[in-house]
Amino acid sequence: MQRKTKVRNFHQAKWDEPVIYELSSKGERGILFPEIEKEIKEIVGNGISKLPKNMIRKQPPNLPELSQMQVLKHYLRISQQTLGADLNVDIGQGTCTMKYSPKINEQFATSPKFTELHPSQDESTVQGILEIIYKLDLFLREISGLDKFTFQPGGGSQAIFAMVSIIHAYHEANGESEKRDEIISTMFSHPSDAAAPNVKGYRVINIYPNEDGLPDVEALKTAVSDRTAGLLITNPEDTGIFNPKIKEFTRIVHEVGGVCGYDQANANGILGITRAKEADFDFCFFNLHKTFSSPHGCGGPASGALGVSKEFIQFLPVPLVEYDETKYYLNYNIPRSIGKVRAFFGVVPAILKAYSWIMSLGKDGLKEVSEIAVLNNNYLLKKILEIRGASAPYAKGRHRIEQVRYSWDELYKETGVTTEDITCRMADFGFHMWSSHHPFIVPQPFTLEPTESYSKAELDEYIAGLKKVVEEAYEKPDFVKSAPHRSVVHKINHDPLDDPARWAITWRSYLKKSKK
Amino acid sequence: MDKKKTIIHPYIPNSVPEVKEKMLEEIGVKDIETLYEDIPDDLRFKDEMNLPDPLLSEYALKKHVEYILSKNQTCQENLSFLGGDCWQHYVPAICDEINQRSEFLTAYAGEPYEDHGRFQSLFEYASMMGELLDMDVVNVPTYDWGQAASTSIRMAGRITKRFEVLIAGSISPDRLSIIRNYCSPTVEIKLIGYDKETGKLDLKDLKSKISTKTAAVYFENPSYLGIIDDQGETISDIAHKYGALSLVGVDPISLGILIPPSNYGADIVCGDIQALGIHMQFGGGQAGFIATRDEERFVMEYPSRLFGITTTIVEGEHGFGDVTYDRTSFHDRIEGKEFIGTATALWGITAGVYLALAGPQGIQELGQVIVQKSQYALKKLSEIKGVRIPFLQSSHFKEFIVDFNDTGKNVDNINKALLRKGIFGGKNISREFPELGNCSAYCITEVHSKEDIDRLVQTLDEILNQGGI
């Protein structure tokens, strides 16, 4: 097919699909469960009569009633109204590392040899899965230089919370937890690097970027004191600029007795290039659903693999998976453990997928992943800077690691078109374009991260999409401002979502409120 | 991988040398190394990572991983009676079909337009959970029940501005450990005992410990010990009398036949949705829910995403979006409520599919079949010589405790003997609840046939009374 333009004449699936309750038809059944055997019924009766009277539900819950194919069809239709990475050039959700999640790894994770394992089975019956957990720990030790990993945290934010918990336990063990009540983070680190310490009762000091976009060393020096419990910092930060003074950060914090945690949720540009160990970090964590290819699942299941240096192993959550040269086993004997952060051993399907992904690439392959991610990113940077109205604040003329936080500020000033407007219009071409985490330090921000997964032709297509939208912004801004035009639905009315009298988080609530 | 005989990895298209060259040329650098110029030399990793040689062909990888997985013995190949925070229920084929769809599996954080389906499916999940729970607000799921309970407690703390919580001592010890870590040092935790005869919450102990400092009373129903507590209303009344909130953890799959906690005074309800169409996955399928009434004082304390329905500029179109996004840490890294990040959305979608398939009749019939089977198993097991069922005067849902104290044999040995016969016996809880002695928690669900239960009973009898160990 020869297209006239580089962008697609796209229209997303639009089924006009009702809410499932609107499809309900009395008496229909989606699935039948096993029936009770006659012999059991003869012995125990209906089962219900033995329950406490005041606990018996009189009316069945008001669930929708649909036959099986109708349930399937409904969900297939709304799935088509969702833009997964498998379908688009998913480089517009920067910081999220929307790479390819290999299908073979899905086969492993959906095999009954894995899905039908109960976490409380006898260790002798789960040697295979324990081996995978243990070996992924060994792999991540190599990648980070640290000494032991736990996979218990069910996401990056929970890994951050686990780090904060260990920082707290460490100072408590030294009798300093009362005194050390501050944690330092930076404005371009993930929001949870500030929010999670707050939950643990810490006062959080956020270091702002200097004119180079890097967290200011002088500000850090002012911030540290004998109250400093630790540092939680992302590097490269969301700007994609590698902080060359990162070792000075850890030194300054260590000198006052603080502990340093490296947020490497996204490490996609630095595998085999630079590690937590060389930068003197005590902890780091990797999101297996970002760098290590486990799919994002509309927002999880996820996994935050948390690694620590020797000194901190004694604080890790229980149990740890160990190997005694003959068998794999669960070690609950961790004297100063913070306890548990998530049930059982974490999100094991993500562990299995990450293991398989690393096994398919090896050391050179992992390095190649990072190098190509960086190549793609700098190619994109070059091309984006050629687009009218776009800029990349900070570090002018420098190269970036795996992502860049850009700005539409110039375009906004010239046309009144905002990042949000462009996001909506990009949807008309089958693309995502994400702004950034709040607060918007970069005005009218957008963040792109091309990873290693997309071909040059795909990157060019995305760039063509942006160019097209920018062209429109200058020529007919109102058209862009009223987008989307070819997506699933049109501009939503946002006000009810912030109004207690009108918001409706469930269908029943919607029915009550819309009757009024 | 020898760089000289360049292998183009199928996951990395721009490895092709000609493409690489072209892109470098565009950027205006001679090699990729130059792009790393900002990383100082002393931070560069000079060695090579010590990793196994890669399995480059998909076939080799498949052989390798399947070989390792073949070392596992599953609950499908054996007969399992394990429960306790992770459950073997039947997973309808459509649940797997939907959560393996590329669209849902690989989407993430798009807008309510191009990701409309993600918003709709999670709104529908919340809507169906809301009916099951008889509550108007349900969150986009969090990590697991432990996190859901922890956040419920922190929410109660913020609402009441109090820093003490009373927790039923029959709670799952692992969950208690999660709560302890999440709540310390801000919220103080005190445990309430359970009645030694009934297993229900000890009301006397509750009354002696509750005060106007109490933010909330948290109990689980059915409990970790499997007991259905019929004192819910009394417990909630006591909590409310002191200005505390009533928090209840519940297994949602029980709510086809049991009344939801909101009907006995619960203010915040939480639990795990793994039972609703999600495979056990060695504990990887957990996901937590939190539900409340639709009152601003509750809604504004959720740290979670809450998806709501709204209109669009086109009449008759349903739109969806985030409700009160400003309260989350995504919006405000310091003032946001707790923190929010990627958790378990796909399991929420899956649980929605499950509830849509089950429907009102299905969920009711399922609950009934489970109690019938568990009552049968309980009766048959109690007839084995030396075996006792504690808390027998109370009702149970799918779990119950089996007491082996009088058999003179310990649970570990009994379970090892069962394992030799292809049976995974109940979870050993003698270390979790030392006061009960040599006990294990057995779990019966709809997947257990009469034949399965009879086989367990017969095998246990052989082990215990016919020298089977």
Short mmCIF file of N, CA and C in Angstrom, two decimals, chain A residues 318-451:
data_model
loop_
_atom_site.label_atom_id
_atom_site.label_comp_id
_atom_site.label_asym_id
_atom_site.label_seq_id
_atom_site.Cartn_x
_atom_site.Cartn_y
_atom_site.Cartn_z
N VAL A 318 10.68 -11.13 54.53
CA VAL A 318 10.72 -12.59 54.51
C VAL A 318 9.64 -13.14 53.59
N PRO A 319 9.86 -14.32 53.00
CA PRO A 319 11.11 -15.09 53.04
C PRO A 319 12.01 -14.73 51.87
N LEU A 320 13.30 -15.09 51.99
CA LEU A 320 14.21 -14.98 50.85
C LEU A 320 14.35 -16.36 50.22
N VAL A 321 14.52 -16.37 48.92
CA VAL A 321 14.70 -17.65 48.23
C VAL A 321 16.20 -17.93 48.18
N GLU A 322 16.61 -19.09 48.71
CA GLU A 322 18.03 -19.44 48.80
C GLU A 322 18.28 -20.81 48.16
N TYR A 323 19.57 -21.11 48.02
CA TYR A 323 19.98 -22.38 47.42
C TYR A 323 21.09 -22.96 48.26
N ASP A 324 20.98 -24.23 48.65
CA ASP A 324 22.03 -24.82 49.50
C ASP A 324 22.87 -25.86 48.76
N GLU A 325 22.95 -25.70 47.46
CA GLU A 325 23.75 -26.58 46.58
C GLU A 325 23.03 -27.89 46.26
N THR A 326 21.95 -28.19 46.98
CA THR A 326 21.18 -29.37 46.58
C THR A 326 19.74 -28.99 46.25
N LYS A 327 19.23 -28.00 46.98
CA LYS A 327 17.83 -27.62 46.72
C LYS A 327 17.60 -26.13 46.99
N TYR A 328 16.53 -25.65 46.41
CA TYR A 328 16.11 -24.26 46.66
C TYR A 328 15.16 -24.27 47.85
N TYR A 329 15.23 -23.24 48.68
CA TYR A 329 14.36 -23.21 49.87
C TYR A 329 14.04 -21.78 50.26
N LEU A 330 13.02 -21.68 51.13
CA LEU A 330 12.57 -20.38 51.60
C LEU A 330 13.20 -20.10 52.96
N ASN A 331 13.88 -18.99 53.06
CA ASN A 331 14.56 -18.64 54.30
C ASN A 331 13.77 -17.57 55.06
N TYR A 332 13.21 -18.00 56.19
CA TYR A 332 12.46 -17.05 57.04
C TYR A 332 13.33 -16.50 58.17
N ASN A 333 14.56 -16.98 58.22
CA ASN A 333 15.42 -16.61 59.34
C ASN A 333 16.21 -15.33 59.02
N ILE A 334 15.49 -14.23 58.97
CA ILE A 334 16.10 -12.92 58.67
C ILE A 334 15.90 -12.07 59.92
N PRO A 335 16.92 -11.98 60.76
CA PRO A 335 16.72 -11.48 62.13
C PRO A 335 16.07 -10.08 62.22
N ARG A 336 16.47 -9.19 61.35
CA ARG A 336 15.95 -7.83 61.50
C ARG A 336 14.97 -7.47 60.37
N SER A 337 14.38 -8.51 59.79
CA SER A 337 13.47 -8.30 58.65
C SER A 337 12.38 -7.29 58.98
N ILE A 338 12.04 -6.49 57.97
CA ILE A 338 10.92 -5.55 58.13
C ILE A 338 9.58 -6.29 58.12
N GLY A 339 9.62 -7.60 57.92
CA GLY A 339 8.37 -8.38 57.88
C GLY A 339 7.99 -8.65 56.45
N LYS A 340 6.74 -8.38 56.14
CA LYS A 340 6.31 -8.58 54.76
C LYS A 340 5.80 -7.27 54.17
N VAL A 341 5.97 -7.12 52.86
CA VAL A 341 5.38 -5.96 52.19
C VAL A 341 4.24 -6.38 51.25
N ARG A 342 4.32 -7.60 50.76
CA ARG A 342 3.24 -8.13 49.93
C ARG A 342 3.08 -9.61 50.25
N ALA A 343 1.90 -10.16 49.95
CA ALA A 343 1.64 -11.56 50.23
C ALA A 343 2.63 -12.47 49.49
N PHE A 344 3.00 -13.55 50.14
CA PHE A 344 3.83 -14.60 49.54
C PHE A 344 5.15 -14.07 48.97
N PHE A 345 5.43 -14.33 47.69
CA PHE A 345 6.78 -14.06 47.16
C PHE A 345 6.79 -12.99 46.10
N GLY A 346 5.68 -12.27 45.95
CA GLY A 346 5.62 -11.23 44.93
C GLY A 346 4.85 -11.69 43.71
N VAL A 347 4.95 -10.88 42.66
CA VAL A 347 4.19 -11.16 41.43
C VAL A 347 5.02 -12.11 40.57
N VAL A 348 4.85 -13.40 40.85
CA VAL A 348 5.73 -14.41 40.26
C VAL A 348 5.64 -14.47 38.72
N PRO A 349 4.46 -14.27 38.11
CA PRO A 349 4.46 -14.28 36.63
C PRO A 349 5.43 -13.25 36.04
N ALA A 350 5.55 -12.09 36.66
CA ALA A 350 6.48 -11.07 36.15
C ALA A 350 7.93 -11.55 36.31
N ILE A 351 8.19 -12.28 37.39
CA ILE A 351 9.54 -12.80 37.63
C ILE A 351 9.90 -13.81 36.54
N LEU A 352 8.94 -14.68 36.24
CA LEU A 352 9.15 -15.71 35.22
C LEU A 352 9.40 -15.08 33.85
N LYS A 353 8.65 -14.04 33.54
CA LYS A 353 8.82 -13.38 32.23
C LYS A 353 10.16 -12.65 32.16
N ALA A 354 10.55 -12.01 33.25
CA ALA A 354 11.83 -11.29 33.26
C ALA A 354 12.99 -12.28 33.12
N TYR A 355 12.89 -13.39 33.82
CA TYR A 355 13.93 -14.43 33.72
C TYR A 355 14.07 -14.86 32.26
N SER A 356 12.94 -15.16 31.63
CA SER A 356 12.97 -15.67 30.26
C SER A 356 13.52 -14.62 29.30
N TRP A 357 13.18 -13.38 29.56
CA TRP A 357 13.65 -12.29 28.69
C TRP A 357 15.17 -12.17 28.77
N ILE A 358 15.69 -12.21 29.98
CA ILE A 358 17.15 -12.11 30.13
C ILE A 358 17.83 -13.32 29.49
N MET A 359 17.25 -14.50 29.67
CA MET A 359 17.83 -15.70 29.07
C MET A 359 17.84 -15.64 27.54
N SER A 360 16.91 -14.88 26.97
CA SER A 360 16.86 -14.80 25.51
C SER A 360 17.89 -13.79 24.98
N LEU A 361 18.45 -12.98 25.85
CA LEU A 361 19.34 -11.91 25.39
C LEU A 361 20.80 -12.08 25.83
N GLY A 362 21.01 -12.52 27.06
CA GLY A 362 22.38 -12.65 27.55
C GLY A 362 23.03 -11.29 27.76
N LYS A 363 24.31 -11.31 28.16
CA LYS A 363 24.96 -10.06 28.53
C LYS A 363 25.10 -9.09 27.36
N ASP A 364 25.46 -9.62 26.20
CA ASP A 364 25.62 -8.73 25.05
C ASP A 364 24.28 -8.21 24.57
N GLY A 365 23.29 -9.09 24.62
CA GLY A 365 21.95 -8.68 24.20
C GLY A 365 21.39 -7.58 25.08
N LEU A 366 21.62 -7.70 26.39
CA LEU A 366 21.12 -6.67 27.31
C LEU A 366 21.77 -5.33 27.01
N LYS A 367 23.07 -5.38 26.75
CA LYS A 367 23.79 -4.15 26.44
C LYS A 367 23.28 -3.56 25.12
N GLU A 368 23.01 -4.45 24.19
CA GLU A 368 22.47 -4.01 22.91
C GLU A 368 21.11 -3.34 23.10
N VAL A 369 20.29 -3.90 23.98
CA VAL A 369 18.99 -3.29 24.31
C VAL A 369 19.20 -1.84 24.71
N SER A 370 20.11 -1.63 25.65
CA SER A 370 20.33 -0.29 26.16
C SER A 370 20.91 0.63 25.09
N GLU A 371 21.88 0.13 24.35
CA GLU A 371 22.51 0.98 23.35
C GLU A 371 21.52 1.41 22.28
N ILE A 372 20.68 0.49 21.87
CA ILE A 372 19.71 0.84 20.82
C ILE A 372 18.61 1.75 21.41
N ALA A 373 18.24 1.52 22.65
CA ALA A 373 17.27 2.42 23.29
C ALA A 373 17.81 3.85 23.31
N VAL A 374 19.10 3.97 23.58
CA VAL A 374 19.73 5.29 23.64
C VAL A 374 19.88 5.88 22.23
N LEU A 375 20.24 5.02 21.30
CA LEU A 375 20.32 5.47 19.91
C LEU A 375 18.96 5.99 19.44
N ASN A 376 17.92 5.21 19.67
CA ASN A 376 16.58 5.60 19.25
C ASN A 376 16.18 6.92 19.89
N ASN A 377 16.52 7.06 21.16
CA ASN A 377 16.12 8.26 21.88
C ASN A 377 16.80 9.50 21.32
N ASN A 378 18.07 9.37 21.01
CA ASN A 378 18.79 10.56 20.51
C ASN A 378 18.40 10.87 19.07
N TYR A 379 18.03 9.85 18.34
CA TYR A 379 17.50 10.07 16.99
C TYR A 379 16.18 10.85 17.09
N LEU A 380 15.35 10.39 18.00
CA LEU A 380 14.06 11.05 18.21
C LEU A 380 14.27 12.51 18.66
N LEU A 381 15.20 12.69 19.57
CA LEU A 381 15.50 14.04 20.08
C LEU A 381 15.85 14.98 18.92
N LYS A 382 16.73 14.48 18.06
CA LYS A 382 17.15 15.28 16.91
C LYS A 382 15.93 15.68 16.07
N LYS A 383 15.07 14.72 15.81
CA LYS A 383 13.91 14.94 14.95
C LYS A 383 12.86 15.83 15.61
N ILE A 384 12.66 15.65 16.90
CA ILE A 384 11.64 16.45 17.61
C ILE A 384 12.05 17.92 17.62
N LEU A 385 13.35 18.14 17.80
CA LEU A 385 13.83 19.53 17.85
C LEU A 385 13.66 20.25 16.52
N GLU A 386 13.45 19.48 15.47
CA GLU A 386 13.20 20.09 14.16
C GLU A 386 11.73 20.51 14.00
N ILE A 387 10.89 20.08 14.94
CA ILE A 387 9.46 20.39 14.83
C ILE A 387 9.19 21.78 15.41
N ARG A 388 8.46 22.55 14.70
CA ARG A 388 8.12 23.91 15.11
C ARG A 388 7.37 23.88 16.45
N GLY A 389 7.80 24.72 17.37
CA GLY A 389 7.08 24.84 18.64
C GLY A 389 7.50 23.85 19.71
N ALA A 390 8.36 22.89 19.36
CA ALA A 390 8.82 21.91 20.36
C ALA A 390 10.20 22.27 20.87
N SER A 391 10.45 21.95 22.11
CA SER A 391 11.81 22.15 22.63
C SER A 391 12.12 21.08 23.66
N ALA A 392 13.41 20.98 23.98
CA ALA A 392 13.85 20.05 25.01
C ALA A 392 14.62 20.85 26.05
N PRO A 393 13.91 21.30 27.09
CA PRO A 393 14.58 22.14 28.08
C PRO A 393 15.81 21.44 28.69
N TYR A 394 16.74 22.24 29.13
CA TYR A 394 17.97 21.78 29.81
C TYR A 394 18.97 21.13 28.85
N ALA A 395 20.20 21.13 29.30
CA ALA A 395 21.29 20.38 28.67
C ALA A 395 21.33 20.55 27.15
N LYS A 396 21.24 21.77 26.71
CA LYS A 396 21.24 22.03 25.26
C LYS A 396 22.48 21.45 24.60
N GLY A 397 22.25 20.78 23.49
CA GLY A 397 23.37 20.24 22.74
C GLY A 397 23.95 18.97 23.31
N ARG A 398 23.47 18.56 24.47
CA ARG A 398 23.96 17.30 25.05
C ARG A 398 23.09 16.15 24.58
N HIS A 399 23.63 14.96 24.69
CA HIS A 399 22.84 13.79 24.37
C HIS A 399 22.11 13.31 25.62
N ARG A 400 21.10 12.51 25.40
CA ARG A 400 20.31 12.03 26.54
C ARG A 400 20.42 10.51 26.61
N ILE A 401 19.96 9.95 27.75
CA ILE A 401 20.00 8.49 27.87
C ILE A 401 18.76 7.89 27.20
N GLU A 402 17.75 7.48 27.94
CA GLU A 402 16.70 6.66 27.32
C GLU A 402 15.40 7.41 27.05
N GLN A 403 15.27 8.62 27.54
CA GLN A 403 14.03 9.37 27.32
C GLN A 403 14.33 10.86 27.38
N VAL A 404 13.34 11.66 26.97
CA VAL A 404 13.51 13.12 27.05
C VAL A 404 12.19 13.73 27.49
N ARG A 405 12.27 14.68 28.39
CA ARG A 405 11.08 15.47 28.69
C ARG A 405 11.12 16.73 27.82
N TYR A 406 10.18 16.81 26.92
CA TYR A 406 10.11 17.92 25.97
C TYR A 406 9.08 18.94 26.45
N SER A 407 8.98 20.02 25.68
CA SER A 407 7.99 21.05 26.02
C SER A 407 7.33 21.59 24.76
N TRP A 408 6.02 21.83 24.87
CA TRP A 408 5.26 22.49 23.80
C TRP A 408 5.03 23.97 24.15
N ASP A 409 5.83 24.50 25.04
CA ASP A 409 5.55 25.85 25.53
C ASP A 409 5.51 26.89 24.41
N GLU A 410 6.49 26.76 23.51
CA GLU A 410 6.55 27.72 22.41
C GLU A 410 5.29 27.60 21.54
N LEU A 411 4.93 26.37 21.24
CA LEU A 411 3.72 26.13 20.44
C LEU A 411 2.49 26.69 21.16
N TYR A 412 2.44 26.47 22.45
CA TYR A 412 1.30 26.95 23.24
C TYR A 412 1.21 28.48 23.19
N LYS A 413 2.37 29.11 23.33
CA LYS A 413 2.38 30.59 23.32
C LYS A 413 1.96 31.12 21.96
N GLU A 414 2.31 30.37 20.91
CA GLU A 414 2.01 30.86 19.56
C GLU A 414 0.61 30.50 19.08
N THR A 415 0.05 29.42 19.63
CA THR A 415 -1.23 28.94 19.09
C THR A 415 -2.32 28.76 20.14
N GLY A 416 -1.95 28.71 21.41
CA GLY A 416 -2.93 28.42 22.46
C GLY A 416 -3.23 26.93 22.59
N VAL A 417 -2.58 26.13 21.76
CA VAL A 417 -2.79 24.68 21.83
C VAL A 417 -1.90 24.10 22.94
N THR A 418 -2.50 23.30 23.82
CA THR A 418 -1.77 22.76 24.97
C THR A 418 -1.30 21.33 24.73
N THR A 419 -0.47 20.86 25.64
CA THR A 419 -0.06 19.45 25.61
C THR A 419 -1.27 18.55 25.60
N GLU A 420 -2.25 18.86 26.44
CA GLU A 420 -3.44 18.02 26.54
C GLU A 420 -4.18 17.95 25.20
N ASP A 421 -4.25 19.09 24.53
CA ASP A 421 -4.91 19.11 23.22
C ASP A 421 -4.18 18.20 22.23
N ILE A 422 -2.86 18.29 22.25
CA ILE A 422 -2.08 17.49 21.31
C ILE A 422 -2.23 16.00 21.65
N THR A 423 -2.24 15.70 22.93
CA THR A 423 -2.46 14.32 23.36
C THR A 423 -3.75 13.78 22.75
N CYS A 424 -4.79 14.58 22.84
CA CYS A 424 -6.09 14.13 22.32
C CYS A 424 -6.06 13.99 20.80
N ARG A 425 -5.37 14.88 20.14
CA ARG A 425 -5.32 14.79 18.68
C ARG A 425 -4.44 13.63 18.23
N MET A 426 -3.36 13.35 18.96
CA MET A 426 -2.48 12.22 18.61
C MET A 426 -3.27 10.91 18.66
N ALA A 427 -4.26 10.85 19.55
CA ALA A 427 -5.10 9.65 19.64
C ALA A 427 -5.81 9.39 18.30
N ASP A 428 -6.08 10.44 17.57
CA ASP A 428 -6.75 10.29 16.27
C ASP A 428 -5.87 9.57 15.24
N PHE A 429 -4.58 9.53 15.52
CA PHE A 429 -3.67 8.83 14.61
C PHE A 429 -3.19 7.50 15.20
N GLY A 430 -3.80 7.11 16.33
CA GLY A 430 -3.42 5.84 16.95
C GLY A 430 -2.16 5.92 17.79
N PHE A 431 -1.91 7.10 18.35
CA PHE A 431 -0.72 7.27 19.20
C PHE A 431 -1.10 7.75 20.60
N HIS A 432 -0.26 7.36 21.55
CA HIS A 432 -0.31 8.00 22.87
C HIS A 432 0.68 9.16 22.89
N MET A 433 0.39 10.17 23.68
CA MET A 433 1.43 11.15 24.01
C MET A 433 1.18 11.63 25.43
N TRP A 434 2.08 11.26 26.29
CA TRP A 434 1.88 11.52 27.72
C TRP A 434 2.58 12.83 28.11
N SER A 435 1.98 13.56 29.04
CA SER A 435 2.57 14.83 29.49
C SER A 435 3.74 14.55 30.43
N SER A 436 3.48 14.48 31.71
CA SER A 436 4.51 14.12 32.68
C SER A 436 3.85 14.12 34.05
N HIS A 437 4.64 13.69 35.05
CA HIS A 437 4.12 13.76 36.41
C HIS A 437 4.05 15.21 36.86
N HIS A 438 3.12 15.46 37.76
CA HIS A 438 3.01 16.79 38.36
C HIS A 438 4.13 16.97 39.38
N PRO A 439 4.52 18.17 39.74
CA PRO A 439 4.08 19.41 39.12
C PRO A 439 4.79 19.60 37.78
N PHE A 440 4.17 20.37 36.90
CA PHE A 440 4.75 20.59 35.58
C PHE A 440 5.86 21.64 35.66
N ILE A 441 7.04 21.17 36.08
CA ILE A 441 8.19 22.09 36.17
C ILE A 441 8.57 22.54 34.76
N VAL A 442 8.54 21.58 33.85
CA VAL A 442 8.68 21.91 32.43
C VAL A 442 7.28 22.31 31.96
N PRO A 443 7.12 23.52 31.42
CA PRO A 443 5.78 23.94 30.99
C PRO A 443 5.32 23.15 29.77
N GLN A 444 4.04 22.88 29.68
CA GLN A 444 3.45 22.11 28.57
C GLN A 444 4.34 20.91 28.23
N PRO A 445 4.54 20.04 29.20
CA PRO A 445 5.51 18.95 29.01
C PRO A 445 4.97 17.79 28.20
N PHE A 446 5.86 17.07 27.56
CA PHE A 446 5.54 15.75 27.04
C PHE A 446 6.80 14.91 27.08
N THR A 447 6.63 13.62 27.29
CA THR A 447 7.77 12.76 27.55
C THR A 447 7.73 11.57 26.60
N LEU A 448 8.80 11.41 25.85
CA LEU A 448 8.87 10.32 24.88
C LEU A 448 10.01 9.38 25.25
N GLU A 449 9.75 8.10 25.10
CA GLU A 449 10.77 7.09 25.39
C GLU A 449 10.64 5.97 24.36
N PRO A 450 11.55 5.93 23.39
CA PRO A 450 11.36 4.99 22.28
C PRO A 450 11.77 3.55 22.56
N THR A 451 12.43 3.26 23.65
CA THR A 451 12.96 1.92 23.96
C THR A 451 13.74 1.34 22.78
#
